[in-house]
PDB file of C-alpha atoms in Angstrom:
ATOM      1  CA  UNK A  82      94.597 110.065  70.303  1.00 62.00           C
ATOM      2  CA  UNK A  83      93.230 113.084  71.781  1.00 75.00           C
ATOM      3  CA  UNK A  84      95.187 114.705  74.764  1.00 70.00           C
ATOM      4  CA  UNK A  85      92.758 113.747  76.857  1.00 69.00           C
ATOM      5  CA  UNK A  86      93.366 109.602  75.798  1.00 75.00           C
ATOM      6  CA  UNK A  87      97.236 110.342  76.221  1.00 76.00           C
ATOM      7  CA  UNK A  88      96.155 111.593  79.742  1.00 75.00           C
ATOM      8  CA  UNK A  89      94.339 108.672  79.980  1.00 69.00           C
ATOM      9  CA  UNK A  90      96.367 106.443  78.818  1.00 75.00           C
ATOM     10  CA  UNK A  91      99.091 107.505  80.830  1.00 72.00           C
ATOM     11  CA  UNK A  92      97.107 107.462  84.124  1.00 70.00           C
ATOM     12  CA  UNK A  93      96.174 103.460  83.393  1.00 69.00           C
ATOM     13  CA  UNK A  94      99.869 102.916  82.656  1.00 73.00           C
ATOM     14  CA  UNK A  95     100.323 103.984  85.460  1.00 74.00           C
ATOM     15  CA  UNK A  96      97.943 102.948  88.558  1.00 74.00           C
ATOM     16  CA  UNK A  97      99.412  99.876  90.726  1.00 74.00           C
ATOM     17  CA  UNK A  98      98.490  96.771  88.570  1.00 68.00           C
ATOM     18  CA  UNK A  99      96.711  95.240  91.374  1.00 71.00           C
ATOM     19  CA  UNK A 100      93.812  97.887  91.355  1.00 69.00           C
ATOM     20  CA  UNK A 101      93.325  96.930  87.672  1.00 64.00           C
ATOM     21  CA  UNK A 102      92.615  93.429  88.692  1.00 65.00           C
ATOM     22  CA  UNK A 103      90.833  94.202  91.812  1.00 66.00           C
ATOM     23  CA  UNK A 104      88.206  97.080  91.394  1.00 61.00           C
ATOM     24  CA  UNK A 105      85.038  96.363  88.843  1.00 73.00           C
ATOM     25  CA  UNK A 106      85.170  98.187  85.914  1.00 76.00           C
ATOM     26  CA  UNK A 107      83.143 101.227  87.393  1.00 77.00           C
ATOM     27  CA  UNK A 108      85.132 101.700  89.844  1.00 76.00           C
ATOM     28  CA  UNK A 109      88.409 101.723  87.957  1.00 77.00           C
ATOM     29  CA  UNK A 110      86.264 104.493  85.300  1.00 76.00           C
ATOM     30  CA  UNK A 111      85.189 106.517  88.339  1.00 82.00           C
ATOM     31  CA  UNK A 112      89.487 106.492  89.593  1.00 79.00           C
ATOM     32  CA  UNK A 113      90.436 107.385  86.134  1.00 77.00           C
ATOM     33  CA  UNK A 114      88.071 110.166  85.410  1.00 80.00           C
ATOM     34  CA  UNK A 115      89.317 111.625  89.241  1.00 82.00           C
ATOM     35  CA  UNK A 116      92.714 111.541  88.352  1.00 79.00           C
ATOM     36  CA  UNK A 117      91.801 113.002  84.429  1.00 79.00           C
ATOM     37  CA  UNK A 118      89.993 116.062  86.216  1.00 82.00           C
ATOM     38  CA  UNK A 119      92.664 116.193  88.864  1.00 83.00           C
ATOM     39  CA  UNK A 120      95.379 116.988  85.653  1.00 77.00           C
ATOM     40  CA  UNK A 121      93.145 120.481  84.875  1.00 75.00           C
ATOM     41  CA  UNK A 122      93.378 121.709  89.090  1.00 80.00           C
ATOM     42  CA  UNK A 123      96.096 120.420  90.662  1.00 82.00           C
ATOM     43  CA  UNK A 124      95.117 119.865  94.366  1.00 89.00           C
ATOM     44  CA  UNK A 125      95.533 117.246  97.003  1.00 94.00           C
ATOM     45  CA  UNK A 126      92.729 114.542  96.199  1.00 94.00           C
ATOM     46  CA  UNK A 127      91.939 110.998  97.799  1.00 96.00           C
ATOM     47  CA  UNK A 128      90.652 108.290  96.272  1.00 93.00           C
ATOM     48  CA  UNK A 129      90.028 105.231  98.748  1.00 91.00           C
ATOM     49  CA  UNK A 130      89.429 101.866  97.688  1.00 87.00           C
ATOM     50  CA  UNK A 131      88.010  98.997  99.658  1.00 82.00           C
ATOM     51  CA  UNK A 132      88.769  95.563  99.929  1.00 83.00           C
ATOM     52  CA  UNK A 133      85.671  93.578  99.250  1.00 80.00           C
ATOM     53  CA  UNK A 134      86.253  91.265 102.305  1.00 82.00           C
ATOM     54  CA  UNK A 135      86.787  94.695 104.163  1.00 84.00           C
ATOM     55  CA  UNK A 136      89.961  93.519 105.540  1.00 90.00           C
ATOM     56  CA  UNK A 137      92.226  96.525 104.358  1.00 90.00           C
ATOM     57  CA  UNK A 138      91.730  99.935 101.938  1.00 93.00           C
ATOM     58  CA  UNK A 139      93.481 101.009  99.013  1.00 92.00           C
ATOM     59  CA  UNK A 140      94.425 104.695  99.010  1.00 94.00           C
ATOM     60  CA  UNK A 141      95.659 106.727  96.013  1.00 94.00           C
ATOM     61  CA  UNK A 142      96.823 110.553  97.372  1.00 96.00           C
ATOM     62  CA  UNK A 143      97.630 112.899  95.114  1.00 93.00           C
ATOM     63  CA  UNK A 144      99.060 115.960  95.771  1.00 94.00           C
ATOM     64  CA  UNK A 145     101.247 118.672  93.742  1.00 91.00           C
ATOM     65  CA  UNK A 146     104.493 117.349  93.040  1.00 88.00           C
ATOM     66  CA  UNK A 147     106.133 120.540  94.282  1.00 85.00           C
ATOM     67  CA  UNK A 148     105.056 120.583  97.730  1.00 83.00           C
ATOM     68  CA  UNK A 149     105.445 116.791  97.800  1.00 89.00           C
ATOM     69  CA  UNK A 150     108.403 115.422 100.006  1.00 89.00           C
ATOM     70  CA  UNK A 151     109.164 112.541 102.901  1.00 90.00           C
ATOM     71  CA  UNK A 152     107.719 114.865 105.383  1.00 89.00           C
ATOM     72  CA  UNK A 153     104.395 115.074 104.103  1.00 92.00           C
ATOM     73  CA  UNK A 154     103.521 111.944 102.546  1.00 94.00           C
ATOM     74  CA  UNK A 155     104.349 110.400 106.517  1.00 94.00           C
ATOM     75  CA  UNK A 156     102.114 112.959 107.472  1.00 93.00           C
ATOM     76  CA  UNK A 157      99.387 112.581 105.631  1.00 96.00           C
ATOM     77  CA  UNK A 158      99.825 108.523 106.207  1.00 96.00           C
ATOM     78  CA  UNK A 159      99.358 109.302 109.961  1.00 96.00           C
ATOM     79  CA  UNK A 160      96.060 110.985 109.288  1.00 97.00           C
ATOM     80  CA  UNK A 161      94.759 107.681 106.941  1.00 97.00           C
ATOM     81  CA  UNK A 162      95.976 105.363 109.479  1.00 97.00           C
ATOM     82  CA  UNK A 163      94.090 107.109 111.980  1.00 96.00           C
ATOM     83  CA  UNK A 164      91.053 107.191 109.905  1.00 96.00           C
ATOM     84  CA  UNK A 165      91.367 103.630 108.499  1.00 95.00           C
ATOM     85  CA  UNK A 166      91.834 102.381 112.314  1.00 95.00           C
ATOM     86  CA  UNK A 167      94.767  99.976 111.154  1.00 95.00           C
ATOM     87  CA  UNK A 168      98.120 100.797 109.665  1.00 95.00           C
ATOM     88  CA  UNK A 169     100.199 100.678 106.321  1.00 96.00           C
ATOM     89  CA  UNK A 170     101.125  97.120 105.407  1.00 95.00           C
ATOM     90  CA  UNK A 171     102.294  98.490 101.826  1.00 93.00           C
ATOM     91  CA  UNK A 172     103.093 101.854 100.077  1.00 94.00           C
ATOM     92  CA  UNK A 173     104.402 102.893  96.382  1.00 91.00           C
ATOM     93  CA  UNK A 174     105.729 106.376  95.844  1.00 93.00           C
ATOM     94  CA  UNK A 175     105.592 107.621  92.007  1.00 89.00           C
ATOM     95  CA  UNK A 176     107.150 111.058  91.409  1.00 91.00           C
ATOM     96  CA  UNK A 177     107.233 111.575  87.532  1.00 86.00           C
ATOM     97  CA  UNK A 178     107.118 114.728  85.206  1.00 84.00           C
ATOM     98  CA  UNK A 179     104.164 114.858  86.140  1.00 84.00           C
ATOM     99  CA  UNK A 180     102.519 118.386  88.083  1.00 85.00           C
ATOM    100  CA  UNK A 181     101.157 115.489  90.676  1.00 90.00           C
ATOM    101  CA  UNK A 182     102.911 113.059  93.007  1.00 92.00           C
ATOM    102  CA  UNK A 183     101.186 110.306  93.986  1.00 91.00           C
ATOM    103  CA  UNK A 184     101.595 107.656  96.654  1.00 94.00           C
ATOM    104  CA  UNK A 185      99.868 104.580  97.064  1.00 94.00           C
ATOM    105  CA  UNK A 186      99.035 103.247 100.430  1.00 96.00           C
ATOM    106  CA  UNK A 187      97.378  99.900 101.498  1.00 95.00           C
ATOM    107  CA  UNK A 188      96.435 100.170 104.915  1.00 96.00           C
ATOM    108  CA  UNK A 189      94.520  97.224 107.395  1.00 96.00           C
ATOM    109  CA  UNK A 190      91.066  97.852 108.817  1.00 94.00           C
ATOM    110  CA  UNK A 191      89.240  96.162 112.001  1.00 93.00           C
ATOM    111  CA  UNK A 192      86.780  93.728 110.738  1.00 87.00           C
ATOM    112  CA  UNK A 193      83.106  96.271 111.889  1.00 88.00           C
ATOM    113  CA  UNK A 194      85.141  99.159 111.247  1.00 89.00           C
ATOM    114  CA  UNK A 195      82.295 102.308 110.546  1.00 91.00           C
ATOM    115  CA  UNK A 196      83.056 104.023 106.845  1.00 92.00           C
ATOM    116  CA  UNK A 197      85.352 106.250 106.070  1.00 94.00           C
ATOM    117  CA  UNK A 198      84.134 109.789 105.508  1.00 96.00           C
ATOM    118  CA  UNK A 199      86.515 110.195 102.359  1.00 95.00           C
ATOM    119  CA  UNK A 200      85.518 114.034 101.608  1.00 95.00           C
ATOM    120  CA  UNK A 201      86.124 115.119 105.395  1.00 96.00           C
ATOM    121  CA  UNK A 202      89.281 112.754 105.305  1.00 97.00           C
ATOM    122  CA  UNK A 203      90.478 114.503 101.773  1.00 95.00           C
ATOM    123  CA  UNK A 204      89.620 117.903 103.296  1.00 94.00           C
ATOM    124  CA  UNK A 205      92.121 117.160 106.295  1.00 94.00           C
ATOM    125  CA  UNK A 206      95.104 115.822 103.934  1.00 95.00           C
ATOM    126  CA  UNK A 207      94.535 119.182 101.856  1.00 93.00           C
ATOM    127  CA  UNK A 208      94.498 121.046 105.747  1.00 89.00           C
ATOM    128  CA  UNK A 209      97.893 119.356 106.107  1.00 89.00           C
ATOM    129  CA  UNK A 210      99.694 119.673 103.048  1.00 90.00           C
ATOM    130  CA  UNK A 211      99.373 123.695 103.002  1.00 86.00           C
ATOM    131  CA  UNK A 212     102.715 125.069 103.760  1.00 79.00           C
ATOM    132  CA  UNK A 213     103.428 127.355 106.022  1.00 79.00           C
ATOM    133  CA  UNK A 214     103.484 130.174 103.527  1.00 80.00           C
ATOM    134  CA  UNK A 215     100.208 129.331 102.277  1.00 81.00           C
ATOM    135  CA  UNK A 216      99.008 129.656 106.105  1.00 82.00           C
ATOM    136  CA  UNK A 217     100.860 132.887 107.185  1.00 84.00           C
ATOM    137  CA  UNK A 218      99.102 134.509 103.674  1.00 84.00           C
ATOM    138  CA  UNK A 219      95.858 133.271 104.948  1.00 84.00           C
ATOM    139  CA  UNK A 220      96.071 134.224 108.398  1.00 85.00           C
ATOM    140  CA  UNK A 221      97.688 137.587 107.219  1.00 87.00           C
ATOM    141  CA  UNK A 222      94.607 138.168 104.910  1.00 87.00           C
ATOM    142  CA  UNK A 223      92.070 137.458 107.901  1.00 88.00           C
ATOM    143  CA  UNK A 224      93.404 140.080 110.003  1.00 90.00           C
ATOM    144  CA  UNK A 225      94.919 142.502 107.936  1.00 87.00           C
ATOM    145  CA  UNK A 226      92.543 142.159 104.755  1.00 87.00           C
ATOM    146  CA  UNK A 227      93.480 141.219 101.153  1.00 87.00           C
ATOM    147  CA  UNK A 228      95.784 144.223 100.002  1.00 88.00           C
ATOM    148  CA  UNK A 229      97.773 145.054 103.365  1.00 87.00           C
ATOM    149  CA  UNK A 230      98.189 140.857 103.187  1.00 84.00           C
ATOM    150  CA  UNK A 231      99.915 140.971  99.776  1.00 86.00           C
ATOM    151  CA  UNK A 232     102.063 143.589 100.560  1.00 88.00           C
ATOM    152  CA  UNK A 233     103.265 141.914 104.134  1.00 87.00           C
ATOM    153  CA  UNK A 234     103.828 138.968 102.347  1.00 85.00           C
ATOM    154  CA  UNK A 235     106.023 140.437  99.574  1.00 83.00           C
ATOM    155  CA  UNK A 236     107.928 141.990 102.181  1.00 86.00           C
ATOM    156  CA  UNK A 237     108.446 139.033 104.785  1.00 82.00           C
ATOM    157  CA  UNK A 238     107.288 135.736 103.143  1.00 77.00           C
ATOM    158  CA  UNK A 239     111.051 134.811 103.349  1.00 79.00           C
ATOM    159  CA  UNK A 240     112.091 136.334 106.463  1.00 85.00           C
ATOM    160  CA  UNK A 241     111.451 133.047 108.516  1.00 84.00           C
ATOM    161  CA  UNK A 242     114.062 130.205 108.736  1.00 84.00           C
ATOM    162  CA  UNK A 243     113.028 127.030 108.529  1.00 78.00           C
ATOM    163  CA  UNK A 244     113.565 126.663 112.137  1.00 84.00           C
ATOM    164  CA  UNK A 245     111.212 129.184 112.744  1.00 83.00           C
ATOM    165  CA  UNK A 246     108.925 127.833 110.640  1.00 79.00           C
ATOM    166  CA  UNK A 247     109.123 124.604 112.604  1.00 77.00           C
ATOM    167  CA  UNK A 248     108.289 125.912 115.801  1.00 83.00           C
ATOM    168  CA  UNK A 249     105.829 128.990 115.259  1.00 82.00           C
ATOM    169  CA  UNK A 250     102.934 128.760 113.303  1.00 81.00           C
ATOM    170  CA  UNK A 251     101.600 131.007 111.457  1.00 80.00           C
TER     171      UNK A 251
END
C-alpha cells in the first residue's frame, strides 16, 4: 500500500457504516477523495449528504482537531440546523490521532425544503470556527498592516483572559 491507500483505507474504516450502505458508489468516491485532499490542508470542510426520500441530510464536518471542542461542534450544529430547516436527530463525534476531528450529524428536513448552498454553508462553519486569535490577527492586519500586526500580536496575543475573550470581540 501506498500512503495514500493507508489514508484511504483508514478514512473507509472509518466513515459511519450507514453511509457505506446508503450513498451510490460515486458518491461514497467523491466523500473519500474530500476527506484524502482534506489530510494535505487541514481546514474546516463539509460534506452533506442527502437522503434520497429527502426526509433528512447526512453531514460529515471536519475541522482541525486542535481547535475542535464541545463549544464549537454545538456551534457549528446551530448553523446546519438552521440551514437544513430541521434539527439533529443523531450525531457521532470521532476524535483520533488524527490532525482532523470529525463529527457526524444527521439532521431532519421539511419535505419542499429549497437546497442547501453547501459552499456558502462550509464558508460560514470555517467563519465560525476561527478563534479569537485568528480574528484579532486579522483585524490587527487590516488596520495596522502586515508587519505592525505581527509585532502587536507577539506582544499581546495572550494578554486577554478568556473572559475577555468572551465578551469583546476582536
Amino acid at each position: 500500500f501506498s500512503h495514500n491507500g493507508r489514508l484511504l483505507s483508514n478514512i473507509l474504516e472509518t466513515l459511519p457504516r450507514d453511509l457505506l450502505y446508503q450513498d451510490d458508489e460515486s458518491a461514497l468516491i467523491r466523500l473519500a477523495q474530500g476527506v484524502l485532499d482534506l489530510q494535505a490542508r487541514s481546514r474546516v470542510a463539509l460534506f452533506l449528504l442527502p437522503d434520497p426520500f429527502k426526509r433528512f441530510v447526512q453531514a460529515l464536518v471536519y475541522v482541525p482537531r486542535e481547535g475542535y471542542d464541545t463549544q464549537l461542534r454545538l456551534s457549528l450544529q446551530r448553523l446546519i440546523e438552521e440551514a437544513a430547516g430541521g434539527h439533529v436527530i443523531g450525531q457521532t463525534v470521532l476524535v483520533n490521532d488524527s490532525a482532523l476531528a470529525r463529527f457526524h450529524l444527521v439532521v431532519t428536513r421539511p419535505l419542499h425544503a429549497p437546497p442547501i448552498d453547501v459552499r456558502a454553508l462550509e464558508a460560514r462553519l470555517a467563519r465560525a470556527a476561527r478563534g479569537w486569535g485568528e480574528e484579532l490577527a486579522e483585524q490587527l492586519a487590516l488596520s495596522q498592516g502586515e508587519e505592525s500586526a505581527r509585532t502587536l500580536l507577539a506582544r499581546y496575543a495572550k494578554a486577554f483572559p478568556a473572559a475577555y475573550r468572551e465578551a469583546v470581540s476582536p
